[in-house]
GROMACS .gro file of N, CA, C and O in nm:
model
  536
    1MET      N    1   8.696  10.057  10.175
    1MET     CA    2   8.773   9.955  10.107
    1MET      C    3   8.765   9.826  10.189
    1MET      O    4   8.795   9.826  10.307
    2THR      N    5   8.726   9.718  10.126
    2THR     CA    6   8.714   9.591  10.198
    2THR      C    7   8.848   9.519  10.202
    2THR      O    8   8.936   9.545  10.121
    3SER      N    9   8.860   9.426  10.298
    3SER     CA   10   8.986   9.354  10.309
    3SER      C   11   9.009   9.265  10.188
    3SER      O   12   9.121   9.242  10.148
    4GLN      N   13   8.901   9.216  10.127
    4GLN     CA   14   8.917   9.133  10.007
    4GLN      C   15   8.976   9.215   9.894
    4GLN      O   16   9.062   9.167   9.821
    5HIS      N   17   8.932   9.341   9.881
    5HIS     CA   18   8.988   9.427   9.776
    5HIS      C   19   9.136   9.450   9.800
    5HIS      O   20   9.215   9.449   9.707
    6GLN      N   21   9.176   9.469   9.924
    6GLN     CA   22   9.318   9.489   9.955
    6GLN      C   23   9.399   9.364   9.921
    6GLN      O   24   9.510   9.375   9.873
    7ASN      N   25   9.344   9.246   9.945
    7ASN     CA   26   9.416   9.123   9.918
    7ASN      C   27   9.440   9.102   9.769
    7ASN      O   28   9.535   9.036   9.731
    8SER      N   29   9.351   9.155   9.685
    8SER     CA   30   9.364   9.133   9.542
    8SER      C   31   9.443   9.244   9.473
    8SER      O   32   9.452   9.247   9.352
    9GLN      N   33   9.498   9.335   9.550
    9GLN     CA   34   9.575   9.445   9.493
    9GLN      C   35   9.698   9.389   9.419
    9GLN      O   36   9.771   9.307   9.473
   10THR      N   37   9.716   9.433   9.296
   10THR     CA   38   9.827   9.382   9.215
   10THR      C   39   9.914   9.496   9.165
   10THR      O   40   9.875   9.613   9.170
   11MET      N   41  10.031   9.460   9.117
   11MET     CA   42  10.122   9.559   9.060
   11MET      C   43  10.193   9.498   8.940
   11MET      O   44  10.198   9.375   8.927
   12LYS      N   45  10.244   9.583   8.857
   12LYS     CA   46  10.320   9.537   8.742
   12LYS      C   47  10.452   9.477   8.791
   12LYS      O   48  10.504   9.518   8.896
   13PRO      N   49  10.509   9.386   8.715
   13PRO     CA   50  10.638   9.328   8.753
   13PRO      C   51  10.747   9.434   8.772
   13PRO      O   52  10.831   9.420   8.861
   14ALA      N   53  10.745   9.539   8.692
   14ALA     CA   54  10.846   9.645   8.705
   14ALA      C   55  10.838   9.712   8.842
   14ALA      O   56  10.941   9.740   8.905
   15THR      N   57  10.716   9.735   8.890
   15THR     CA   58  10.697   9.795   9.022
   15THR      C   59  10.746   9.701   9.130
   15THR      O   60  10.816   9.742   9.223
   16ALA      N   61  10.711   9.574   9.118
   16ALA     CA   62  10.754   9.475   9.217
   16ALA      C   63  10.907   9.462   9.218
   16ALA      O   64  10.968   9.456   9.325
   17ALA      N   65  10.968   9.461   9.101
   17ALA     CA   66  11.114   9.451   9.092
   17ALA      C   67  11.180   9.572   9.159
   17ALA      O   68  11.279   9.557   9.231
   18LYS      N   69  11.122   9.689   9.138
   18LYS     CA   70  11.175   9.810   9.199
   18LYS      C   71  11.167   9.800   9.351
   18LYS      O   72  11.261   9.832   9.423
   19LYS      N   73  11.053   9.753   9.402
   19LYS     CA   74  11.035   9.738   9.546
   19LYS      C   75  11.129   9.633   9.604
   19LYS      O   76  11.171   9.643   9.718
   20LEU      N   77  11.163   9.532   9.524
   20LEU     CA   78  11.256   9.427   9.568
   20LEU      C   79  11.402   9.467   9.548
   20LEU      O   80  11.492   9.398   9.596
   21GLY      N   81  11.426   9.576   9.475
   21GLY     CA   82  11.562   9.623   9.451
   21GLY      C   83  11.639   9.537   9.353
   21GLY      O   84  11.760   9.520   9.366
   22VAL      N   85  11.567   9.483   9.253
   22VAL     CA   86  11.634   9.397   9.154
   22VAL      C   87  11.608   9.450   9.014
   22VAL      O   88  11.512   9.523   8.990
   23TYR      N   89  11.692   9.408   8.921
   23TYR     CA   90  11.682   9.447   8.780
   23TYR      C   91  11.579   9.357   8.713
   23TYR      O   92  11.596   9.234   8.708
   24LEU      N   93  11.473   9.415   8.663
   24LEU     CA   94  11.360   9.339   8.609
   24LEU      C   95  11.403   9.239   8.502
   24LEU      O   96  11.360   9.124   8.504
   25GLU      N   97  11.487   9.282   8.408
   25GLU     CA   98  11.525   9.195   8.297
   25GLU      C   99  11.601   9.070   8.343
   25GLU      O  100  11.613   8.974   8.269
   26ALA      N  101  11.655   9.071   8.464
   26ALA     CA  102  11.730   8.956   8.515
   26ALA      C  103  11.642   8.860   8.595
   26ALA      O  104  11.688   8.753   8.635
   27THR      N  105  11.516   8.896   8.616
   27THR     CA  106  11.426   8.810   8.692
   27THR      C  107  11.374   8.696   8.604
   27THR      O  108  11.379   8.707   8.481
   28PRO      N  109  11.324   8.589   8.665
   28PRO     CA  110  11.270   8.477   8.584
   28PRO      C  111  11.151   8.523   8.497
   28PRO      O  112  11.079   8.617   8.533
   29ALA      N  113  11.133   8.454   8.387
   29ALA     CA  114  11.028   8.489   8.290
   29ALA      C  115  10.889   8.491   8.355
   29ALA      O  116  10.810   8.582   8.328
   30ASP      N  117  10.860   8.394   8.442
   30ASP     CA  118  10.726   8.391   8.503
   30ASP      C  119  10.701   8.512   8.591
   30ASP      O  120  10.588   8.557   8.606
   31PHE      N  121  10.806   8.571   8.648
   31PHE     CA  122  10.793   8.692   8.727
   31PHE      C  123  10.766   8.811   8.635
   31PHE      O  124  10.678   8.892   8.661
   32ARG      N  125  10.840   8.819   8.524
   32ARG     CA  126  10.828   8.932   8.431
   32ARG      C  127  10.698   8.933   8.353
   32ARG      O  128  10.649   9.037   8.313
   33GLU      N  129  10.640   8.816   8.331
   33GLU     CA  130  10.524   8.806   8.242
   33GLU      C  131  10.389   8.815   8.312
   33GLU      O  132  10.288   8.826   8.246
   34GLY      N  133  10.387   8.810   8.442
   34GLY     CA  134  10.259   8.813   8.513
   34GLY      C  135  10.239   8.943   8.587
   34GLY      O  136  10.300   9.045   8.556
   35VAL      N  137  10.150   8.937   8.683
   35VAL     CA  138  10.132   9.047   8.776
   35VAL      C  139  10.168   8.993   8.915
   35VAL      O  140  10.167   8.873   8.937
   36VAL      N  141  10.200   9.082   9.005
   36VAL     CA  142  10.241   9.043   9.139
   36VAL      C  143  10.141   9.101   9.238
   36VAL      O  144  10.114   9.222   9.236
   37THR      N  145  10.085   9.015   9.322
   37THR     CA  146   9.993   9.064   9.423
   37THR      C  147  10.073   9.116   9.542
   37THR      O  148  10.190   9.085   9.559
   38ARG      N  149  10.006   9.194   9.623
   38ARG     CA  150  10.070   9.248   9.743
   38ARG      C  151  10.116   9.132   9.833
   38ARG      O  152  10.225   9.136   9.888
   39ASP      N  153  10.034   9.027   9.844
   39ASP     CA  154  10.070   8.911   9.925
   39ASP      C  155  10.193   8.840   9.870
   39ASP      O  156  10.281   8.797   9.945
   40GLU      N  157  10.200   8.827   9.737
   40GLU     CA  158  10.317   8.764   9.675
   40GLU      C  159  10.443   8.847   9.700
   40GLU      O  160  10.550   8.791   9.730
   41LEU      N  161  10.431   8.978   9.690
   41LEU     CA  162  10.545   9.066   9.716
   41LEU      C  163  10.591   9.050   9.861
   41LEU      O  164  10.711   9.038   9.887
   42ASN      N  165  10.496   9.050   9.952
   42ASN     CA  166  10.531   9.033  10.094
   42ASN      C  167  10.600   8.900  10.118
   42ASN      O  168  10.696   8.892  10.195
   43ALA      N  169  10.553   8.796  10.052
   43ALA     CA  170  10.615   8.663  10.066
   43ALA      C  171  10.757   8.663  10.009
   43ALA      O  172  10.848   8.604  10.068
   44LEU      N  173  10.777   8.730   9.896
   44LEU     CA  174  10.910   8.739   9.836
   44LEU      C  175  11.006   8.815   9.928
   44LEU      O  176  11.124   8.780   9.939
   45GLN      N  177  10.955   8.918   9.995
   45GLN     CA  178  11.039   8.995  10.086
   45GLN      C  179  11.069   8.917  10.214
   45GLN      O  180  11.181   8.921  10.265
   46ALA      N  181  10.970   8.846  10.265
   46ALA     CA  182  10.986   8.772  10.390
   46ALA      C  183  11.076   8.649  10.373
   46ALA      O  184  11.162   8.623  10.457
   47GLU      N  185  11.052   8.574  10.267
   47GLU     CA  186  11.129   8.453  10.241
   47GLU      C  187  11.170   8.450  10.094
   47GLU      O  188  11.106   8.383  10.014
   48PRO      N  189  11.277   8.522  10.061
   48PRO     CA  190  11.316   8.531   9.920
   48PRO      C  191  11.357   8.395   9.864
   48PRO      O  192  11.432   8.321   9.929
   49PRO      N  193  11.310   8.362   9.744
   49PRO     CA  194  11.352   8.237   9.680
   49PRO      C  195  11.498   8.247   9.638
   49PRO      O  196  11.556   8.356   9.635
   50ALA      N  197  11.555   8.135   9.601
   50ALA     CA  198  11.698   8.129   9.565
   50ALA      C  199  11.733   8.228   9.454
   50ALA      O  200  11.837   8.294   9.460
   51TRP      N  201  11.646   8.240   9.351
   51TRP     CA  202  11.678   8.331   9.241
   51TRP      C  203  11.688   8.475   9.287
   51TRP      O  204  11.772   8.551   9.240
   52LEU      N  205  11.604   8.514   9.384
   52LEU     CA  206  11.605   8.651   9.434
   52LEU      C  207  11.728   8.675   9.521
   52LEU      O  208  11.794   8.779   9.509
   53VAL      N  209  11.762   8.580   9.604
   53VAL     CA  210  11.882   8.591   9.688
   53VAL      C  211  12.006   8.607   9.599
   53VAL      O  212  12.090   8.695   9.620
   54GLU      N  213  12.015   8.522   9.497
   54GLU     CA  214  12.130   8.526   9.405
   54GLU      C  215  12.135   8.656   9.327
   54GLU      O  216  12.242   8.716   9.310
   55LEU      N  217  12.021   8.703   9.281
   55LEU     CA  218  12.013   8.827   9.205
   55LEU      C  219  12.056   8.946   9.291
   55LEU      O  220  12.130   9.034   9.245
   56ARG      N  221  12.012   8.948   9.414
   56ARG     CA  222  12.051   9.055   9.505
   56ARG      C  223  12.201   9.049   9.536
   56ARG      O  224  12.265   9.152   9.556
   57ARG      N  225  12.255   8.929   9.540
   57ARG     CA  226  12.396   8.912   9.575
   57ARG      C  227  12.489   8.945   9.458
   57ARG      O  228  12.587   9.016   9.475
   58THR      N  229  12.457   8.894   9.339
   58THR     CA  230  12.551   8.906   9.227
   58THR      C  231  12.506   9.002   9.117
   58THR      O  232  12.587   9.041   9.035
   59GLY      N  233  12.377   9.035   9.113
   59GLY     CA  234  12.327   9.124   9.010
   59GLY      C  235  12.293   9.050   8.883
   59GLY      O  236  12.285   8.927   8.885
   60PRO      N  237  12.268   9.120   8.776
   60PRO     CA  238  12.288   9.263   8.758
   60PRO      C  239  12.191   9.344   8.844
   60PRO      O  240  12.080   9.302   8.871
   61HIS      N  241  12.242   9.460   8.888
   61HIS     CA  242  12.166   9.548   8.977
   61HIS      C  243  12.110   9.666   8.900
   61HIS      O  244  12.174   9.717   8.808
   62PRO      N  245  11.992   9.715   8.941
   62PRO     CA  246  11.936   9.835   8.877
   62PRO      C  247  12.019   9.958   8.916
   62PRO      O  248  12.094   9.956   9.014
   63ARG      N  249  12.005  10.063   8.839
   63ARG     CA  250  12.087  10.183   8.861
   63ARG      C  251  12.080  10.240   9.003
   63ARG      O  252  12.183  10.280   9.056
   64PRO      N  253  11.963  10.245   9.069
   64PRO     CA  254  11.963  10.297   9.206
   64PRO      C  255  12.053  10.214   9.301
   64PRO      O  256  12.119  10.270   9.387
   65VAL      N  257  12.055  10.085   9.280
   65VAL     CA  258  12.138   9.998   9.364
   65VAL      C  259  12.285  10.018   9.329
   65VAL      O  260  12.371  10.027   9.418
   66VAL      N  261  12.316  10.028   9.200
   66VAL     CA  262  12.454  10.053   9.156
   66VAL      C  263  12.503  10.185   9.215
   66VAL      O  264  12.613  10.193   9.270
   67ALA      N  265  12.420  10.289   9.205
   67ALA     CA  266  12.458  10.420   9.258
   67ALA      C  267  12.486  10.411   9.408
   67ALA      O  268  12.586  10.465   9.456
   68ALA      N  269  12.399  10.343   9.482
   68ALA     CA  270  12.418  10.331   9.626
   68ALA      C  271  12.546  10.254   9.659
   68ALA      O  272  12.622  10.294   9.748
   69LYS      N  273  12.573  10.146   9.586
   69LYS     CA  274  12.693  10.066   9.611
   69LYS      C  275  12.820  10.145   9.580
   69LYS      O  276  12.924  10.122   9.641
   70LEU      N  277  12.813  10.236   9.484
   70LEU     CA  278  12.929  10.318   9.449
   70LEU      C  279  12.937  10.447   9.529
   70LEU      O  280  13.037  10.517   9.525
   71GLY      N  281  12.829  10.481   9.600
   71GLY     CA  282  12.828  10.603   9.680
   71GLY      C  283  12.813  10.729   9.598
   71GLY      O  284  12.869  10.833   9.631
   72VAL      N  285  12.735  10.718   9.488
   72VAL     CA  286  12.711  10.833   9.402
   72VAL      C  287  12.560  10.843   9.374
   72VAL      O  288  12.484  10.754   9.409
   73SER      N  289  12.521  10.950   9.307
   73SER     CA  290  12.381  10.965   9.267
   73SER      C  291  12.357  10.894   9.134
   73SER      O  292  12.452  10.861   9.062
   74ILE      N  293  12.231  10.875   9.102
   74ILE     CA  294  12.196  10.816   8.972
   74ILE      C  295  12.242  10.910   8.860
   74ILE      O  296  12.293  10.865   8.757
   75SER      N  297  12.228  11.039   8.881
   75SER     CA  298  12.275  11.137   8.782
   75SER      C  299  12.427  11.126   8.766
   75SER      O  300  12.479  11.140   8.655
   76GLY      N  301  12.495  11.103   8.877
   76GLY     CA  302  12.640  11.087   8.872
   76GLY      C  303  12.681  10.967   8.790
   76GLY      O  304  12.781  10.971   8.718
   77LEU      N  305  12.602  10.859   8.800
   77LEU     CA  306  12.628  10.742   8.716
   77LEU      C  307  12.620  10.779   8.569
   77LEU      O  308  12.706  10.742   8.489
   78ALA      N  309  12.515  10.852   8.534
   78ALA     CA  310  12.495  10.892   8.395
   78ALA      C  311  12.609  10.981   8.347
   78ALA      O  312  12.661  10.963   8.237
   79ARG      N  313  12.650  11.075   8.432
   79ARG     CA  314  12.762  11.163   8.395
   79ARG      C  315  12.890  11.081   8.376
   79ARG      O  316  12.975  11.116   8.294
   80GLY      N  317  12.902  10.971   8.451
   80GLY     CA  318  13.019  10.885   8.438
   80GLY      C  319  13.007  10.786   8.323
   80GLY      O  320  13.099  10.707   8.301
   81GLY      N  321  12.895  10.788   8.252
   81GLY     CA  322  12.877  10.701   8.137
   81GLY      C  323  12.820  10.564   8.171
   81GLY      O  324  12.815  10.477   8.086
   82VAL      N  325  12.776  10.545   8.295
   82VAL     CA  326  12.717  10.416   8.335
   82VAL      C  327  12.566  10.427   8.318
   82VAL      O  328  12.498  10.493   8.395
   83THR      N  329  12.516  10.361   8.213
   83THR     CA  330  12.373  10.369   8.185
   83THR      C  331  12.304  10.234   8.194
   83THR      O  332  12.182  10.227   8.188
   84GLU      N  333  12.380  10.128   8.206
   84GLU     CA  334  12.325   9.993   8.211
   84GLU      C  335  12.337   9.936   8.352
   84GLU      O  336  12.412   9.986   8.435
   85ALA      N  337  12.264   9.829   8.375
   85ALA     CA  338  12.275   9.757   8.501
   85ALA      C  339  12.414   9.694   8.510
   85ALA      O  340  12.472   9.655   8.408
   86LEU      N  341  12.468   9.688   8.631
   86LEU     CA  342  12.600   9.628   8.652
   86LEU      C  343  12.590   9.513   8.751
   86LEU      O  344  12.506   9.514   8.841
   87THR      N  345  12.679   9.417   8.735
   87THR     CA  346  12.686   9.306   8.832
   87THR      C  347  12.770   9.351   8.951
   87THR      O  348  12.842   9.452   8.944
   88THR      N  349  12.763   9.275   9.057
   88THR     CA  350  12.844   9.305   9.176
   88THR      C  351  12.992   9.304   9.139
   88THR      O  352  13.068   9.390   9.183
   89GLU      N  353  13.031   9.209   9.055
   89GLU     CA  354  13.171   9.200   9.011
   89GLU      C  355  13.213   9.326   8.935
   89GLU      O  356  13.323   9.379   8.958
   90GLN      N  357  13.127   9.376   8.848
   90GLN     CA  358  13.158   9.498   8.773
   90GLN      C  359  13.167   9.619   8.865
   90GLN      O  360  13.251   9.707   8.847
   91ILE      N  361  13.079   9.624   8.965
   91ILE     CA  362  13.082   9.734   9.062
   91ILE      C  363  13.212   9.731   9.140
   91ILE      O  364  13.277   9.835   9.159
   92GLU      N  365  13.252   9.613   9.185
   92GLU     CA  366  13.377   9.600   9.261
   92GLU      C  367  13.497   9.639   9.174
   92GLU      O  368  13.591   9.703   9.222
   93ALA      N  369  13.494   9.601   9.046
   93ALA     CA  370  13.602   9.638   8.955
   93ALA      C  371  13.610   9.790   8.939
   93ALA      O  372  13.720   9.848   8.937
   94LEU      N  373  13.494   9.856   8.930
   94LEU     CA  374  13.492  10.002   8.920
   94LEU      C  375  13.549  10.065   9.046
   94LEU      O  376  13.625  10.163   9.039
   95LYS      N  377  13.514  10.010   9.162
   95LYS     CA  378  13.568  10.062   9.288
   95LYS      C  379  13.720  10.048   9.291
   95LYS      O  380  13.790  10.139   9.335
   96GLN      N  381  13.770   9.934   9.245
   96GLN     CA  382  13.915   9.912   9.243
   96GLN      C  383  13.984  10.007   9.145
   96GLN      O  384  14.089  10.062   9.176
   97GLU      N  385  13.924  10.023   9.029
   97GLU     CA  386  13.980  10.111   8.927
   97GLU      C  387  13.976  10.256   8.973
   97GLU      O  388  14.066  10.334   8.945
   98ASN      N  389  13.868  10.292   9.043
   98ASN     CA  390  13.845  10.426   9.097
   98ASN      C  391  13.875  10.536   8.996
   98ASN      O  392  13.962  10.620   9.018
   99PRO      N  393  13.802  10.537   8.883
   99PRO     CA  394  13.827  10.639   8.780
   99PRO      C  395  13.800  10.779   8.833
   99PRO      O  396  13.731  10.798   8.934
  100GLU      N  397  13.851  10.875   8.762
  100GLU     CA  398  13.839  11.015   8.805
  100GLU      C  399  13.693  11.057   8.822
  100GLU      O  400  13.658  11.127   8.918
  101TRP      N  401  13.605  11.014   8.729
  101TRP     CA  402  13.464  11.053   8.739
  101TRP      C  403  13.402  10.999   8.868
  101TRP      O  404  13.320  11.067   8.930
  102LEU      N  405  13.442  10.879   8.910
  102LEU     CA  406  13.387  10.821   9.032
  102LEU      C  407  13.435  10.899   9.155
  102LEU      O  408  13.358  10.927   9.246
  103GLN      N  409  13.562  10.934   9.156
  103GLN     CA  410  13.615  11.014   9.266
  103GLN      C  411  13.540  11.147   9.277
  103GLN      O  412  13.501  11.190   9.387
  104LYS      N  413  13.520  11.211   9.162
  104LYS     CA  414  13.451  11.341   9.159
  104LYS      C  415  13.306  11.326   9.206
  104LYS      O  416  13.258  11.407   9.286
  105GLU      N  417  13.236  11.224   9.157
  105GLU     CA  418  13.096  11.205   9.195
  105GLU      C  419  13.081  11.169   9.343
  105GLU      O  420  12.985  11.212   9.408
  106ARG      N  421  13.175  11.091   9.395
  106ARG     CA  422  13.171  11.059   9.539
  106ARG      C  423  13.191  11.185   9.623
  106ARG      O  424  13.126  11.204   9.725
  107ALA      N  425  13.283  11.270   9.579
  107ALA     CA  426  13.307  11.397   9.651
  107ALA      C  427  13.182  11.485   9.645
  107ALA      O  428  13.142  11.545   9.746
  108THR      N  429  13.120  11.490   9.529
  108THR     CA  430  12.997  11.569   9.513
  108THR      C  431  12.888  11.515   9.606
  108THR      O  432  12.820  11.592   9.674
  109GLN      N  433  12.874  11.383   9.608
  109GLN     CA  434  12.771  11.321   9.692
  109GLN      C  435  12.798  11.349   9.840
  109GLN      O  436  12.706  11.375   9.918
  110ALA      N  437  12.924  11.346   9.880
  110ALA     CA  438  12.961  11.376  10.020
  110ALA      C  439  12.923  11.520  10.055
  110ALA      O  440  12.871  11.546  10.164
  111GLU      N  441  12.945  11.613   9.962
  111GLU     CA  442  12.908  11.753   9.985
  111GLU      C  443  12.757  11.768   9.997
  111GLU      O  444  12.708  11.843  10.081
  112VAL      N  445  12.684  11.697   9.912
  112VAL     CA  446  12.537  11.701   9.917
  112VAL      C  447  12.488  11.651  10.052
  112VAL      O  448  12.399  11.712  10.114
  113ARG      N  449  12.546  11.542  10.101
  113ARG     CA  450  12.506  11.489  10.232
  113ARG      C  451  12.537  11.587  10.344
  113ARG      O  452  12.456  11.607  10.435
  114LYS      N  453  12.656  11.649  10.339
  114LYS     CA  454  12.694  11.747  10.442
  114LYS      C  455  12.597  11.865  10.442
  114LYS      O  456  12.555  11.912  10.548
  115GLU      N  457  12.562  11.911  10.323
  115GLU     CA  458  12.470  12.023  10.312
  115GLU      C  459  12.332  11.986  10.365
  115GLU      O  460  12.266  12.065  10.433
  116ALA      N  461  12.287  11.865  10.338
  116ALA     CA  462  12.157  11.819  10.389
  116ALA      C  463  12.156  11.817  10.541
  116ALA      O  464  12.058  11.858  10.605
  117VAL      N  465  12.266  11.773  10.602
  117VAL     CA  466  12.277  11.771  10.748
  117VAL      C  467  12.275  11.913  10.802
  117VAL      O  468  12.206  11.943  10.900
  118ARG      N  469  12.348  12.003  10.735
  118ARG     CA  470  12.352  12.143  10.780
  118ARG      C  471  12.213  12.206  10.774
  118ARG      O  472  12.170  12.272  10.870
  119ILE      N  473  12.142  12.183  10.666
  119ILE     CA  474  12.007  12.239  10.651
  119ILE      C  475  11.915  12.185  10.759
  119ILE      O  476  11.836  12.258  10.818
  120LYS      N  477  11.926  12.056  10.786
  120LYS     CA  478  11.842  11.994  10.889
  120LYS      C  479  11.870  12.057  11.026
  120LYS      O  480  11.778  12.083  11.103
  121GLN      N  481  11.997  12.083  11.055
  121GLN     CA  482  12.033  12.146  11.182
  121GLN      C  483  11.977  12.288  11.191
  121GLN      O  484  11.923  12.327  11.295
  122VAL      N  485  11.987  12.363  11.083
  122VAL     CA  486  11.934  12.500  11.080
  122VAL      C  487  11.783  12.497  11.103
  122VAL      O  488  11.729  12.575  11.181
  123GLN      N  489  11.714  12.406  11.038
  123GLN     CA  490  11.569  12.396  11.053
  123GLN      C  491  11.533  12.358  11.196
  123GLN      O  492  11.436  12.410  11.252
  124ALA      N  493  11.608  12.268  11.256
  124ALA     CA  494  11.581  12.226  11.394
  124ALA      C  495  11.603  12.343  11.489
  124ALA      O  496  11.524  12.364  11.583
  125GLU      N  497  11.709  12.422  11.467
  125GLU     CA  498  11.734  12.539  11.551
  125GLU      C  499  11.622  12.642  11.537
  125GLU      O  500  11.578  12.699  11.637
  126ARG      N  501  11.576  12.665  11.415
  126ARG     CA  502  11.465  12.759  11.394
  126ARG      C  503  11.338  12.711  11.463
  126ARG      O  504  11.266  12.789  11.525
  127ALA      N  505  11.311  12.582  11.452
  127ALA     CA  506  11.192  12.526  11.515
  127ALA      C  507  11.202  12.540  11.667
  127ALA      O  508  11.102  12.572  11.734
  128GLU      N  509  11.321  12.518  11.721
  128GLU     CA  510  11.341  12.531  11.866
  128GLU      C  511  11.320  12.674  11.911
  128GLU      O  512  11.255  12.700  12.013
  129ARG      N  513  11.374  12.770  11.836
  129ARG     CA  514  11.355  12.912  11.871
  129ARG      C  515  11.208  12.950  11.863
  129ARG      O  516  11.156  13.021  11.949
  130ALA      N  517  11.139  12.903  11.760
  130ALA     CA  518  10.997  12.934  11.744
  130ALA      C  519  10.916  12.873  11.859
  130ALA      O  520  10.822  12.936  11.908
  131GLU      N  521  10.956  12.756  11.903
  131GLU     CA  522  10.886  12.689  12.013
  131GLU      C  523  10.905  12.769  12.144
  131GLU      O  524  10.812  12.782  12.221
  132ARG      N  525  11.025  12.821  12.164
  132ARG     CA  526  11.053  12.899  12.285
  132ARG      C  527  10.975  13.031  12.285
  132ARG      O  528  10.935  13.079  12.390
  133ARG      N  529  10.952  13.088  12.165
  133ARG     CA  530  10.876  13.213  12.156
  133ARG      C  531  10.730  13.192  12.190
  133ARG      O  532  10.664  13.281  12.241
  134ASP      N  533  10.679  13.072  12.160
  134ASP     CA  534  10.536  13.044  12.183
  134ASP      C  535  10.511  13.013  12.323
  134ASP      O  536  10.505  13.026  12.420
   0.00000   0.00000   0.00000
């Protein structure tokens, strides 16, 4: 693969928006209608333009970002009836309201994280024992 081929590598706007952590439909039309090169993506990440800074700050945010800000899984959002992108203001309002579904999903997510840590510890202990046997 030549360096020129790498420089011309492009992606769909949806892929670039996902990598930037923004909701595609909220991006400017020229971003949504074209293709994004790897260099353009790197430039957007290194020195985000005003529209990107504002979009990241106020939203609307894509579901993975909403889920992370609420401390739940994407599936948990769906179970709670949240299927659309939310603004930062809407996310904060949900946190303040703290509905039962959000409390339940946060508890579920906390259990999932604890279990992941436990499994990682068990695997590390097994690897250590196997290393000592060798």
